[in-house]
Coordinates of C-alpha atoms in Angstrom, one line a residue:
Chain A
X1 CA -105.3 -173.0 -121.2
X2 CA -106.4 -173.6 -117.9
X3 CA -110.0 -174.0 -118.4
X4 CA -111.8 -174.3 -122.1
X5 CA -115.4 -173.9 -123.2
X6 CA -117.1 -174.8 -119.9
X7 CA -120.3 -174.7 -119.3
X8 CA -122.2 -175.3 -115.8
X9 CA -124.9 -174.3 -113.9
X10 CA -125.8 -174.7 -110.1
X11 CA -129.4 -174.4 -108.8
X12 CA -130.4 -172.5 -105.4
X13 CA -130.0 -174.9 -102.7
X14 CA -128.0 -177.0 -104.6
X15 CA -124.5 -178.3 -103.5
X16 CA -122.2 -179.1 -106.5
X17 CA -118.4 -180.9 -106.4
X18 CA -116.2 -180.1 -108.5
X19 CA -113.7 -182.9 -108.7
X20 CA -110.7 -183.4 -111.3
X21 CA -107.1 -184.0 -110.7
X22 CA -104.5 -181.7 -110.0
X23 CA -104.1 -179.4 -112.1
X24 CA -107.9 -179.6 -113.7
X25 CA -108.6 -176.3 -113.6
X26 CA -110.8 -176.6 -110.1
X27 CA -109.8 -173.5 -109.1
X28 CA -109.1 -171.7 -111.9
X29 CA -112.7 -172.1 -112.0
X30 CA -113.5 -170.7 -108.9
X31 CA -111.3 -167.7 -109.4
X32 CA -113.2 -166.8 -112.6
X33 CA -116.4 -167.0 -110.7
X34 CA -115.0 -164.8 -108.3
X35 CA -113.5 -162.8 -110.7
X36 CA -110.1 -162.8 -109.6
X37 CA -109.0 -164.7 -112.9
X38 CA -110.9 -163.0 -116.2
X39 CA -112.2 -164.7 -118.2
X40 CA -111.0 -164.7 -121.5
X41 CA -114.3 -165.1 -123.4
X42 CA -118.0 -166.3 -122.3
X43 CA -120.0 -165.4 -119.7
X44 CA -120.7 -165.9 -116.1
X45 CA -124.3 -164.9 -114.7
X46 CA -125.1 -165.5 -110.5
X47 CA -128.9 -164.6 -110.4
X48 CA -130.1 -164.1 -113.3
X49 CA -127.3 -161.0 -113.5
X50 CA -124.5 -160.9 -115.7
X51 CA -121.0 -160.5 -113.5
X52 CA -119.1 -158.4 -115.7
X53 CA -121.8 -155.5 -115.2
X54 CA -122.7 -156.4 -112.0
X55 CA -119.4 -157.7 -109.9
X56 CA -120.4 -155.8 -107.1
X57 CA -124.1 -156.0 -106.2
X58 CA -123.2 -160.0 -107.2
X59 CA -120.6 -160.2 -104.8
X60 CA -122.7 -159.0 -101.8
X61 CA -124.6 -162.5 -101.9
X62 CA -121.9 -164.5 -102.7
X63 CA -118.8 -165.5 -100.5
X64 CA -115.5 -167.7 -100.5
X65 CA -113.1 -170.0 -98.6
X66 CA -110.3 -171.7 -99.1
X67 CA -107.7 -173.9 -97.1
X68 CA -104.5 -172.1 -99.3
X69 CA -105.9 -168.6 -98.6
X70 CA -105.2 -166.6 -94.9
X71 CA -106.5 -163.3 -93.1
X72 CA -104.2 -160.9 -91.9
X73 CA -101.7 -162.8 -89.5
X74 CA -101.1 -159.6 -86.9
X75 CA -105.0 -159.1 -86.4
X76 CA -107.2 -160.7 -84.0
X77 CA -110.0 -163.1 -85.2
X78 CA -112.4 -160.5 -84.5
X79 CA -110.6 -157.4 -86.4
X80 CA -110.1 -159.6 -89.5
X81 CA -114.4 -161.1 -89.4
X82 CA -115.4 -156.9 -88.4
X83 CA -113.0 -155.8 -91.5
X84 CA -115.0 -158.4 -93.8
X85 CA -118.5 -157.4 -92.1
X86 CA -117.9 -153.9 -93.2
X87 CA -116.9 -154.8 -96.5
X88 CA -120.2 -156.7 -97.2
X89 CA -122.1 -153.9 -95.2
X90 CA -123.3 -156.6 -92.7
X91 CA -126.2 -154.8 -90.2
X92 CA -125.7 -155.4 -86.6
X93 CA -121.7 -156.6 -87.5
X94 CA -121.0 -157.1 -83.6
X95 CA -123.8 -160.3 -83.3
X96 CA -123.3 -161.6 -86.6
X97 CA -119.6 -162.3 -85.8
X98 CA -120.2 -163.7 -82.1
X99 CA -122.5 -166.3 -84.1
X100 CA -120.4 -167.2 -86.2
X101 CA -117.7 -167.7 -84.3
X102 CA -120.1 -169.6 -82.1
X103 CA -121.3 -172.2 -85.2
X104 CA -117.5 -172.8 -85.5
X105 CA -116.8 -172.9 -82.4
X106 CA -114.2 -170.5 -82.3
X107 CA -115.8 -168.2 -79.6
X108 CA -112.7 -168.4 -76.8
X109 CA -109.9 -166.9 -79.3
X110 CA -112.2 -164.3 -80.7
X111 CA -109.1 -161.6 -79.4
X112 CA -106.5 -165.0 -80.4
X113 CA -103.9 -163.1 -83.0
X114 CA -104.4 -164.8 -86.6
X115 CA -101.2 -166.2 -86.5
X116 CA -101.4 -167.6 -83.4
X117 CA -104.0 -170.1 -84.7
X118 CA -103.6 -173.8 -85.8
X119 CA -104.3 -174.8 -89.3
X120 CA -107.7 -176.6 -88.2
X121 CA -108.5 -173.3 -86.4
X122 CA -107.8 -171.1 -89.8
X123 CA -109.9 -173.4 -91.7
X124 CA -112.7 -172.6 -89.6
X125 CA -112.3 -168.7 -89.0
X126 CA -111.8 -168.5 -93.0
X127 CA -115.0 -170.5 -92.7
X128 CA -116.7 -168.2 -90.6
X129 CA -115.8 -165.4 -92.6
X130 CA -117.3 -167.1 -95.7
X131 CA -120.3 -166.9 -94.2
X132 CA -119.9 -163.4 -92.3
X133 CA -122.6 -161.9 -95.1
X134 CA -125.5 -164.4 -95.6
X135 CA -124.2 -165.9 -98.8
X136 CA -126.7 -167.1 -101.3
X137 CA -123.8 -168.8 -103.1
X138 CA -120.4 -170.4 -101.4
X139 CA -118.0 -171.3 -103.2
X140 CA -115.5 -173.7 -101.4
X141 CA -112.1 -174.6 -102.5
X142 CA -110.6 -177.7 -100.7
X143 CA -112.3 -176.4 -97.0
X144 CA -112.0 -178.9 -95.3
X145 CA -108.2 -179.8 -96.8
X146 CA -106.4 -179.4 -93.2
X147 CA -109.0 -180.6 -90.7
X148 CA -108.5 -183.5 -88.6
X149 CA -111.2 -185.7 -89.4
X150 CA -113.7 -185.0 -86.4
X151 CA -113.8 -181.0 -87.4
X152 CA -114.0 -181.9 -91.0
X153 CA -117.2 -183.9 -90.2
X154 CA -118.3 -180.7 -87.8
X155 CA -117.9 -178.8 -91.1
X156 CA -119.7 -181.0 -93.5
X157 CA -122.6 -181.1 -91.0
X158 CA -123.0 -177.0 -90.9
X159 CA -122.8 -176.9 -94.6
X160 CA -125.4 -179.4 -95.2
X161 CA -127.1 -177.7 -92.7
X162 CA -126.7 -174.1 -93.9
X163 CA -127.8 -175.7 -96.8
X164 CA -131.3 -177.4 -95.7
X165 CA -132.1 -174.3 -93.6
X166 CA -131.2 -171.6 -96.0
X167 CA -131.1 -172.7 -99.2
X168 CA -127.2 -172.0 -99.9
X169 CA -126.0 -173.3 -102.9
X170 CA -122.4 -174.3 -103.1
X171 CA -119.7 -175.1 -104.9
X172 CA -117.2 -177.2 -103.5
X173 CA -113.4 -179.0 -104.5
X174 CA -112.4 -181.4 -102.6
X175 CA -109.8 -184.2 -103.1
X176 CA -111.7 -186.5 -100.4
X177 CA -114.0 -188.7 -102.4
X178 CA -116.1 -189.8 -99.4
X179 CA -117.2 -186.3 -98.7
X180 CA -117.7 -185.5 -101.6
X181 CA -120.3 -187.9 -101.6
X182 CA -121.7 -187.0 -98.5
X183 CA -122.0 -183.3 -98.8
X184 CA -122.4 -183.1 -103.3
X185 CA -126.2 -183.3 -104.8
X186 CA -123.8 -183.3 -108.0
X187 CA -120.5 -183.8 -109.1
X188 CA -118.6 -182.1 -112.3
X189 CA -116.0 -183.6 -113.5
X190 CA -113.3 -181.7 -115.1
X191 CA -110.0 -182.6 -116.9
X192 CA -107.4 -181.0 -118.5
X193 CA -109.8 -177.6 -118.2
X194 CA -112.8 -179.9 -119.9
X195 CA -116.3 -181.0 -118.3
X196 CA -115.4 -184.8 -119.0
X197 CA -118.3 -185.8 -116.9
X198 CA -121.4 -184.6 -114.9
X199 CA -123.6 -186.6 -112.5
X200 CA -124.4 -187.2 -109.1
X201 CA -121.9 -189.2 -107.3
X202 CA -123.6 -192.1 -107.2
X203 CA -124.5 -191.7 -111.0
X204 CA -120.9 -191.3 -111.5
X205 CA -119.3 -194.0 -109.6
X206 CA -122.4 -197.0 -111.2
X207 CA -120.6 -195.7 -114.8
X208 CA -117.7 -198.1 -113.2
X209 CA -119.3 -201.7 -114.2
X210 CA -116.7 -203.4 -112.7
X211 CA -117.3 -204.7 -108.8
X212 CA -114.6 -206.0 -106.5
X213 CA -115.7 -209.7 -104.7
X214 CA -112.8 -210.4 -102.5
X215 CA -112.8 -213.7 -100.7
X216 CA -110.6 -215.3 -98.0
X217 CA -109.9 -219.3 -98.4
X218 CA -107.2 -220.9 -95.9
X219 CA -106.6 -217.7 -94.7
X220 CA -105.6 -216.1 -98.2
X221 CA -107.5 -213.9 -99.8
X222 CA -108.7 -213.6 -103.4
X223 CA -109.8 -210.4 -105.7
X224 CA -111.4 -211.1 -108.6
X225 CA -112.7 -208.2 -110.8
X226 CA -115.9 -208.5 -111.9
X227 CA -119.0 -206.8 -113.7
X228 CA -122.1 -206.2 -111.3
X229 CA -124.5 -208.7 -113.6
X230 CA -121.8 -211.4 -113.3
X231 CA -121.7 -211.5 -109.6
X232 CA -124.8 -214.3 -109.1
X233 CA -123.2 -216.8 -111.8
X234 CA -119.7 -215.8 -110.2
X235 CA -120.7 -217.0 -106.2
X236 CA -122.9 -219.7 -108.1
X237 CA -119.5 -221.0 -110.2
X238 CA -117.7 -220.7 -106.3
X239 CA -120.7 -222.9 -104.7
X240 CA -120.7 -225.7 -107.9
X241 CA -116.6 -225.8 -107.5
X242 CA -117.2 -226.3 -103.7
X243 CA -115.1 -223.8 -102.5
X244 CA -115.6 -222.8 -99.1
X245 CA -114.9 -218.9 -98.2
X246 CA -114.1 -218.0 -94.4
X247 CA -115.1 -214.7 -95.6
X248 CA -116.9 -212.8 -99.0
X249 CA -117.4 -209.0 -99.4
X250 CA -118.3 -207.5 -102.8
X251 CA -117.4 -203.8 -103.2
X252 CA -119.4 -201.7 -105.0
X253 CA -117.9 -198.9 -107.5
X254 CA -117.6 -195.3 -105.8
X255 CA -116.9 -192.0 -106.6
X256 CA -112.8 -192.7 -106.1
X257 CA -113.1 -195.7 -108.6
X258 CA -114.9 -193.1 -110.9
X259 CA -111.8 -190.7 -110.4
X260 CA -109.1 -193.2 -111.2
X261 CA -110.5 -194.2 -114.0
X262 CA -110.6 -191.0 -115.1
X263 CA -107.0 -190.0 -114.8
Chain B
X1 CA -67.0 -177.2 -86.4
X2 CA -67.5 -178.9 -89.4
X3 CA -66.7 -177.1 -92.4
X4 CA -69.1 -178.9 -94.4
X5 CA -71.9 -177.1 -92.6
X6 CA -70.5 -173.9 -92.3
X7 CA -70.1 -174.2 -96.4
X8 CA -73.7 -175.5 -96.7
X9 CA -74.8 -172.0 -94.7
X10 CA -72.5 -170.1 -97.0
X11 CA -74.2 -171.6 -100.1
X12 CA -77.4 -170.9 -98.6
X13 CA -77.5 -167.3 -98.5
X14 CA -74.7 -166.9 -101.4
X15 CA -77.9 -168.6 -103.7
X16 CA -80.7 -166.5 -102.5
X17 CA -78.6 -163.6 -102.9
X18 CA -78.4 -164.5 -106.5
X19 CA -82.6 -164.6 -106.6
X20 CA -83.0 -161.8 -104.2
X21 CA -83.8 -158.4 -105.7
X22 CA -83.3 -157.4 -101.8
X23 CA -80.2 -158.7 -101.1
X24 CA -78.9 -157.2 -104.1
X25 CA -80.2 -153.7 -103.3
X26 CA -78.4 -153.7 -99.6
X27 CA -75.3 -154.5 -101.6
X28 CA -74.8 -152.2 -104.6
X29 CA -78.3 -149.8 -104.6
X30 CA -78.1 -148.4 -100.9
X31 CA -74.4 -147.8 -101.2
X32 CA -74.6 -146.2 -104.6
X33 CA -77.2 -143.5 -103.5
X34 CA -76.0 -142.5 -100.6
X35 CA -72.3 -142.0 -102.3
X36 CA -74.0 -140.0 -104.9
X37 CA -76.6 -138.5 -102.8
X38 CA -74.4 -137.0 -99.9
X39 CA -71.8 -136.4 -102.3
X40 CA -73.6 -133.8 -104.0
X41 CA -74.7 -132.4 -101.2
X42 CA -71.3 -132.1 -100.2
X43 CA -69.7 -130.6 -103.1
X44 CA -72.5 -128.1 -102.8
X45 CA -72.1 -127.4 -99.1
X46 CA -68.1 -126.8 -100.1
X47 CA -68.3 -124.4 -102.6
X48 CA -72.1 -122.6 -101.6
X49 CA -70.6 -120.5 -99.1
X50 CA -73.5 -120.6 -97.0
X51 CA -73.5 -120.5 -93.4
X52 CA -73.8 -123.4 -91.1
X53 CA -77.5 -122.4 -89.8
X54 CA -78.4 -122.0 -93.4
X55 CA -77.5 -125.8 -94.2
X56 CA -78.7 -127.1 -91.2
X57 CA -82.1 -125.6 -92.1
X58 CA -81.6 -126.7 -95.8
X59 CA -81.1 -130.2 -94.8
X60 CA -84.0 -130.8 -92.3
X61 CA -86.8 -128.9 -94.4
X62 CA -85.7 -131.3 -97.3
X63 CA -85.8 -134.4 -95.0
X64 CA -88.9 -133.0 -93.6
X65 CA -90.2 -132.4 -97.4
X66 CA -88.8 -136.1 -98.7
X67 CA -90.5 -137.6 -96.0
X68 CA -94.0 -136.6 -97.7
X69 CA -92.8 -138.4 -100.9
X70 CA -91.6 -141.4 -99.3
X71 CA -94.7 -141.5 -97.2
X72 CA -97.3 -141.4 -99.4
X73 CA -95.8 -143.6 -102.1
X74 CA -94.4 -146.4 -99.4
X75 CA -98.5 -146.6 -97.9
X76 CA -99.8 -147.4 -102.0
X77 CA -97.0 -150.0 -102.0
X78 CA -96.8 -151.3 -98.4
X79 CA -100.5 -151.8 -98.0
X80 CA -100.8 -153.8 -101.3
X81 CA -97.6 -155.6 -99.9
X82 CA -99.1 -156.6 -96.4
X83 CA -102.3 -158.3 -98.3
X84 CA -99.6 -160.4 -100.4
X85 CA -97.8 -161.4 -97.5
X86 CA -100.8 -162.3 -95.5
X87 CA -101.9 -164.2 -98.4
X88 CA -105.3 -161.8 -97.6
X89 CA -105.4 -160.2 -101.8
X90 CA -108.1 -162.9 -103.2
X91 CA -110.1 -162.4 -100.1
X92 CA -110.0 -158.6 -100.5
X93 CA -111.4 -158.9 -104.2
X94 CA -113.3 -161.6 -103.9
X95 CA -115.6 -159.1 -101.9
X96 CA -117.8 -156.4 -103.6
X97 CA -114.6 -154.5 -103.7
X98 CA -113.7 -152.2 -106.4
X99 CA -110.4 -151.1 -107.2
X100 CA -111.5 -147.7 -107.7
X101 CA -112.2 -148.0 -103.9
X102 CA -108.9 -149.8 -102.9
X103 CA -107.2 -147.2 -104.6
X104 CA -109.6 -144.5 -102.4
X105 CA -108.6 -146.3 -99.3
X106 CA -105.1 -146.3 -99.6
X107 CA -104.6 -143.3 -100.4
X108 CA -106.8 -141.6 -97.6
X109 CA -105.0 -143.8 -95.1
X110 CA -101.7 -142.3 -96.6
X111 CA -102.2 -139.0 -96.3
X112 CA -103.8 -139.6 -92.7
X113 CA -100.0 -141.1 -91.5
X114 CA -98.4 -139.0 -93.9
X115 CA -99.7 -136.2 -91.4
X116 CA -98.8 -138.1 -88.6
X117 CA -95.3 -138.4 -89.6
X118 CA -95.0 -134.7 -90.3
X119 CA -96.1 -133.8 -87.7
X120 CA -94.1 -135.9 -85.7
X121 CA -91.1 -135.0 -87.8
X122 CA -91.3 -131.2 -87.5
X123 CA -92.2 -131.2 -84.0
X124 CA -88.8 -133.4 -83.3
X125 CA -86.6 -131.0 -85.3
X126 CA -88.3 -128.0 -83.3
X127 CA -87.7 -130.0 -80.3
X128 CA -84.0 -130.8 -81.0
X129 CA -82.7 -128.3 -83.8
X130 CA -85.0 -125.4 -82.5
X131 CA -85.7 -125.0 -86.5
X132 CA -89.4 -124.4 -87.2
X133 CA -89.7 -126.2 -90.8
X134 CA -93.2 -125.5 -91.4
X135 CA -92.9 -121.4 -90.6
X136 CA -89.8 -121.1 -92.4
X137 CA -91.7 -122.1 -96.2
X138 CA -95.3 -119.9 -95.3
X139 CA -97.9 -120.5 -97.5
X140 CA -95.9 -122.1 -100.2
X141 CA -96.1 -125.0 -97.7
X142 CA -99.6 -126.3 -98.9
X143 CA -99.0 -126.4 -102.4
X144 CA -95.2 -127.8 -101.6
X145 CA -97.0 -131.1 -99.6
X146 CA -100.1 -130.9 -102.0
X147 CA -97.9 -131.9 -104.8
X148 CA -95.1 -133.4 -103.0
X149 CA -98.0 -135.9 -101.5
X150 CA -99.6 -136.4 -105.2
X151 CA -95.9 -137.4 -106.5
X152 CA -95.8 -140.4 -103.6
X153 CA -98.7 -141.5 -105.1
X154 CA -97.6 -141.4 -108.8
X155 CA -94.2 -143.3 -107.6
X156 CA -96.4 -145.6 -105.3
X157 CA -99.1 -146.7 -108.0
X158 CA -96.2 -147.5 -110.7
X159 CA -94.3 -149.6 -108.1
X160 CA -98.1 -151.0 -107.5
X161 CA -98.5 -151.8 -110.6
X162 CA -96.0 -153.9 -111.0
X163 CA -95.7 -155.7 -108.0
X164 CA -99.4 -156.5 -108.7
X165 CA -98.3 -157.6 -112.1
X166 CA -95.0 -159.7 -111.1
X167 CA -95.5 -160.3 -107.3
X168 CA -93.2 -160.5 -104.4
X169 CA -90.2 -161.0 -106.6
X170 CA -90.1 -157.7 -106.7
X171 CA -91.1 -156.1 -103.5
X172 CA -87.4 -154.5 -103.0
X173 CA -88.9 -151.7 -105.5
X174 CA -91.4 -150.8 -102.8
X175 CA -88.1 -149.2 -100.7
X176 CA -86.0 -148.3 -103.6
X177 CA -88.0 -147.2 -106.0
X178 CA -88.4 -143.3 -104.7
X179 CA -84.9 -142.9 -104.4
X180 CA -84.0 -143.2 -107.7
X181 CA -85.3 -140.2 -108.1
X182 CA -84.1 -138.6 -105.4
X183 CA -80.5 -137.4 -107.0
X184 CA -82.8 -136.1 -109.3
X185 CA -85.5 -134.3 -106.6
X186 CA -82.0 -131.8 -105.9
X187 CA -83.6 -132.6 -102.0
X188 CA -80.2 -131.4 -100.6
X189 CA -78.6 -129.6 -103.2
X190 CA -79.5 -127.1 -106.1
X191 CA -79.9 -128.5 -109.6
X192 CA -76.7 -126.6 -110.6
X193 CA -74.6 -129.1 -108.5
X194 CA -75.5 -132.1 -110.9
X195 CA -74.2 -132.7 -113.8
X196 CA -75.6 -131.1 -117.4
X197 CA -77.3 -134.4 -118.5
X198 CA -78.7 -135.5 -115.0
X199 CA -80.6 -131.6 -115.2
X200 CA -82.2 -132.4 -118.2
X201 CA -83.8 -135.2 -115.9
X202 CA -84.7 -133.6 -113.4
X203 CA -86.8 -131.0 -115.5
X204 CA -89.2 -133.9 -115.8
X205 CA -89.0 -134.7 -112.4
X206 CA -91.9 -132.5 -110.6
X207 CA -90.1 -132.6 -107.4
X208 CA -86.9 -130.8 -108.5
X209 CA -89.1 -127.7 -108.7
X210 CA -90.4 -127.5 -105.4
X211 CA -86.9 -128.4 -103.8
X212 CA -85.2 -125.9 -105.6
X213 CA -88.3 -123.5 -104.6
X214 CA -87.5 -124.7 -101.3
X215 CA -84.2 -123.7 -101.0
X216 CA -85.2 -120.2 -102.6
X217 CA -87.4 -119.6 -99.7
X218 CA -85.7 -120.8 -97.2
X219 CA -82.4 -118.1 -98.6
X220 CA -84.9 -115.4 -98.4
X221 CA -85.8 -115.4 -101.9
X222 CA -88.8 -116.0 -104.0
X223 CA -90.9 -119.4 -105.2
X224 CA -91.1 -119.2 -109.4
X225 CA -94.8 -119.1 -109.5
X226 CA -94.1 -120.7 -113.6
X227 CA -91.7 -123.6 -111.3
X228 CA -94.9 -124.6 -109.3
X229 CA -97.5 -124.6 -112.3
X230 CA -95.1 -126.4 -114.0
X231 CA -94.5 -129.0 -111.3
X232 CA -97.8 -129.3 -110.6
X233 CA -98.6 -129.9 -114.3
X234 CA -96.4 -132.5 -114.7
X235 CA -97.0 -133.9 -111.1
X236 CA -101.3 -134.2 -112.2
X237 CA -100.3 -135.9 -115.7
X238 CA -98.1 -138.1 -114.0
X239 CA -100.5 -139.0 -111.7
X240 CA -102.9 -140.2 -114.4
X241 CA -100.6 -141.9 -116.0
X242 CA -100.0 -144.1 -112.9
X243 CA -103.1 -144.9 -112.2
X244 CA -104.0 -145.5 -115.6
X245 CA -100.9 -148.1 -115.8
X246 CA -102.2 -149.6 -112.1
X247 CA -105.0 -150.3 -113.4
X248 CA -103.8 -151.5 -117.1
X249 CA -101.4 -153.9 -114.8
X250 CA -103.8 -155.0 -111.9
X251 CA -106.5 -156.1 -115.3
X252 CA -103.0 -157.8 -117.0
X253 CA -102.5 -159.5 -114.1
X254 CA -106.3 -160.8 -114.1
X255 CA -105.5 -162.6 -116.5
X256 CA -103.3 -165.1 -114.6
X257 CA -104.9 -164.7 -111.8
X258 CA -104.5 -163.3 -108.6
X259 CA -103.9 -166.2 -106.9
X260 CA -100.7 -166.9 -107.8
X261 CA -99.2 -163.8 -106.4
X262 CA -99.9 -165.4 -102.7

């Protein structure tokens, strides 16, 4: 079973990570909520409405992209976003696509064929057509999974911004730990098609009690594992033994610590 | 040359043609129903009698004819193809899309280039032959690519529905599938020319009915009105049945997901 007994919800505005490892049952998850996997018991409500009734009044307000899914490779940008504007009945079809393209920046291969497109260009036309239709909801698997890093920030940056100015929620997979950080109000946790854990990412990563004070004597450096209310009697120890460090960092838990100790 | 490589290319294909439903059609499928497909039209053509003009016509309204089946059951399958190979299927039905209305779309866009095609097609064979295919059958041409067009379909949504269900493995079907049937269809040849077990088929198969009316016509006879109900009968429970069993495998294949068929 790829995904047992779960239970989640995600509040307007609110941007929600769902991490796990391969094989988790991410997006098994998201294909259920798009209705592309059933279900085989349960339910699944988007505003207040239950999906099984109502899969296609839902689906006008809710949208979805994905770095392992593609358009049609022998049309142009533009015939692939107008095909998806007409599907969600999109008013004036012509300006929503030139701004999208334009918040992607995408605009000079509006009339590019699909498959003449790099995979950092895909990513951000599949992007564009995520958000061809206004979505209230977005749901996101791996998006930003083929972006060098500067467009992967870009992308970060318009969803958080899409976010603040109007209200979409999202939920998003990612395997990059940092982002998820920086883009996730919350994090769920899934393994083996089980919510093991649900917190924000901070929340998550202080459950690791263990910190990480590295320091360099004579040139070599030293780890030492330690727990976060051991660290002043630690560098105190360090001080009585007279031992002088060239160099001390102590690293906080985060969200990747979190993750491998969860595999 | 190293005969290492040349082995190594060998192996290549000799391994996919093992895991190729494709490859394994252009080997044995093709060449079995053309041997048994223009063999029976040629054991017919040798004893018939008929005149040369009378075959010639025989031969090109049935192409013409065929070419409605083939149409209208290759758009079902090809369109649902093209979204697997351009990995576009989740997209498409992760919108407010209903399958009720992918099934209405592809079958208006079939019968808008099965049109095209016949019209294309009978305007060449006037051009070259100088045969006019679509005066020679009258009226009983509307009914003939009414049902003709409703048995693509019925071919077309059971080849759907399993390449929906099983994915690309099987796309081969979307070429072959119709012409199993068409030894059956008598599209060159009257039913009398096949053998006594192959026309107990073919009185299942809708098709054989408006062929052989076909022929009837086009010899200066008459259509058997009983023929056409009964074609059309069969042709409209048939039809049901397959999209019934589209349907039954498009929500089977829910179930795993239409992801994995990208």
């Amino acid at each position: 079973m790829a995904v047992d007994n779960i239970s989640f919800k995600i509040h307007e505005g609110e941007i929600v990570g769902l991490l796990g490892p391969n094989g988790a049952g991410k997006t098994t998850t998201i294909q259920m909520l798009l209705g592309t996997t059933s279900k085989t018991s349960g339910e699944i409500k988007y505003f207040d409405k239950d999906f099984d009734k109502n899969r296609s009044e839902i689906m006008q307000e809710v949208n979805y992209a994905s770095a392992y899914i593609r358009l049609p490779w022998r049309m142009t940008v533009w015939e692939n976003l107008m095909v998806y504007a007409k599907m969600y009945g999109v008013k004036k079809p012509r300006e929503r696509i030139k701004l999208v393209l334009e918040i992607f920046r995408m605009s000079k291969y509006t009339n590019k064929g699909f498959n003449t497109l790099s995979s950092g260009q895909i990513t951000r036309v599949m992007l564009a057509k995520a958000m061809i239709n206004f979505p209230r909801l977005l749901l996101l698997d791996e998006p930003t999974a083929s972006l060098d890093p500067e467009v992967a920030d870009k992308v970060r940056k318009f969803l958080l911004k899409q976010q603040e100015k109007y209200n979409v929620s999202m939920l998003f997979t990612s395997h990059n730990m940092a982002e998820v950080t920086e883009v996730c109000d919350r994090v769920i946790f899934l393994r083996k098609g089980k919510i093991v854990a649900e917190d924000t990412p901070k929340g998550l990563a202080r459950r690791i009690k263990t910190c990480v004070v590295k320091y360099k004597v004579n040139g070599q450096e030293t780890a030492v594992k330690i727990k976060e209310e051991e660290i002043a009697s630690f560098l105190n120890d360090l001080a009585k033994r007279e031992i002088k460090y060239e160099e001390i960092s102590i690293d906080k838990p985060t969200l990747e610590d979190f993750f491998l100790s969860q595999l | 040359m190293n005969q290492g490589r040349i082995n190594a290319v060998i192996w290549r294909h000799l391994y996919n043609f093992r895991h190729s439903l494709d490859r394994l059609a252009d080997s044995f499928y093709w060449p079995a129903v053309d041997i048994l497909l223009w063999g029976l039209t040629s054991i017919y053509i040798q004893k018939s009698g008929a005149n040369v003009s009378q075959i010639v016509l025989m031969i090109l309204s049935g192409l013409v004819l065929w070419m409605v089946v083939w149409r209208s059951q290759y758009e079902i399958t090809i369109n649902l193809l093209e979204e697997l190979w351009s990995s576009n299927l989740v997209n498409l039905f992760s919108t407010p899309l209903k399958v009720s209305e992918w099934i209405a779309a592809v079958v208006i866009l079939g019968l808008i280039k099965m049109l095209m095609t016949i019209s294309f097609a009978t305007a060449l064979v006037w051009l070259l032959y100088k045969i006019d295919v679509l005066f020679a059958l009258g009226w009983l041409l509307l009914p003939f690519m009414v049902l003709l067009l409703m048995f693509g379909w019925v071919t077309g949504f059971l080849v759907a529905g399993l390449i929906i269900r099983f994915g690309m493995r099987i796309q081969a079907l979307a070429w072959m599938a119709i012409y199993v049937l068409s030894p059956f269809s008598a599209v060159f040849y009257p039913l009398s020319t096949l053998p006594v077990w192959a026309q107990k088929v073919a009185v299942w198969v809708p098709t054989s009915y408006i062929f052989e009316g076909m022929r009837s016509v086009l010899f200066g006879g008459q259509m058997d009105q009983a023929n056409l109900m009964k074609s059309a009968g069969l042709t409209l429970i048939y039809l049901l049945l397959s999209v019934m069993f589209f349907l039954t495998m498009f929500k089977q294949s829910k179930k795993t997901g239409l992801a994995r068929l990208e």
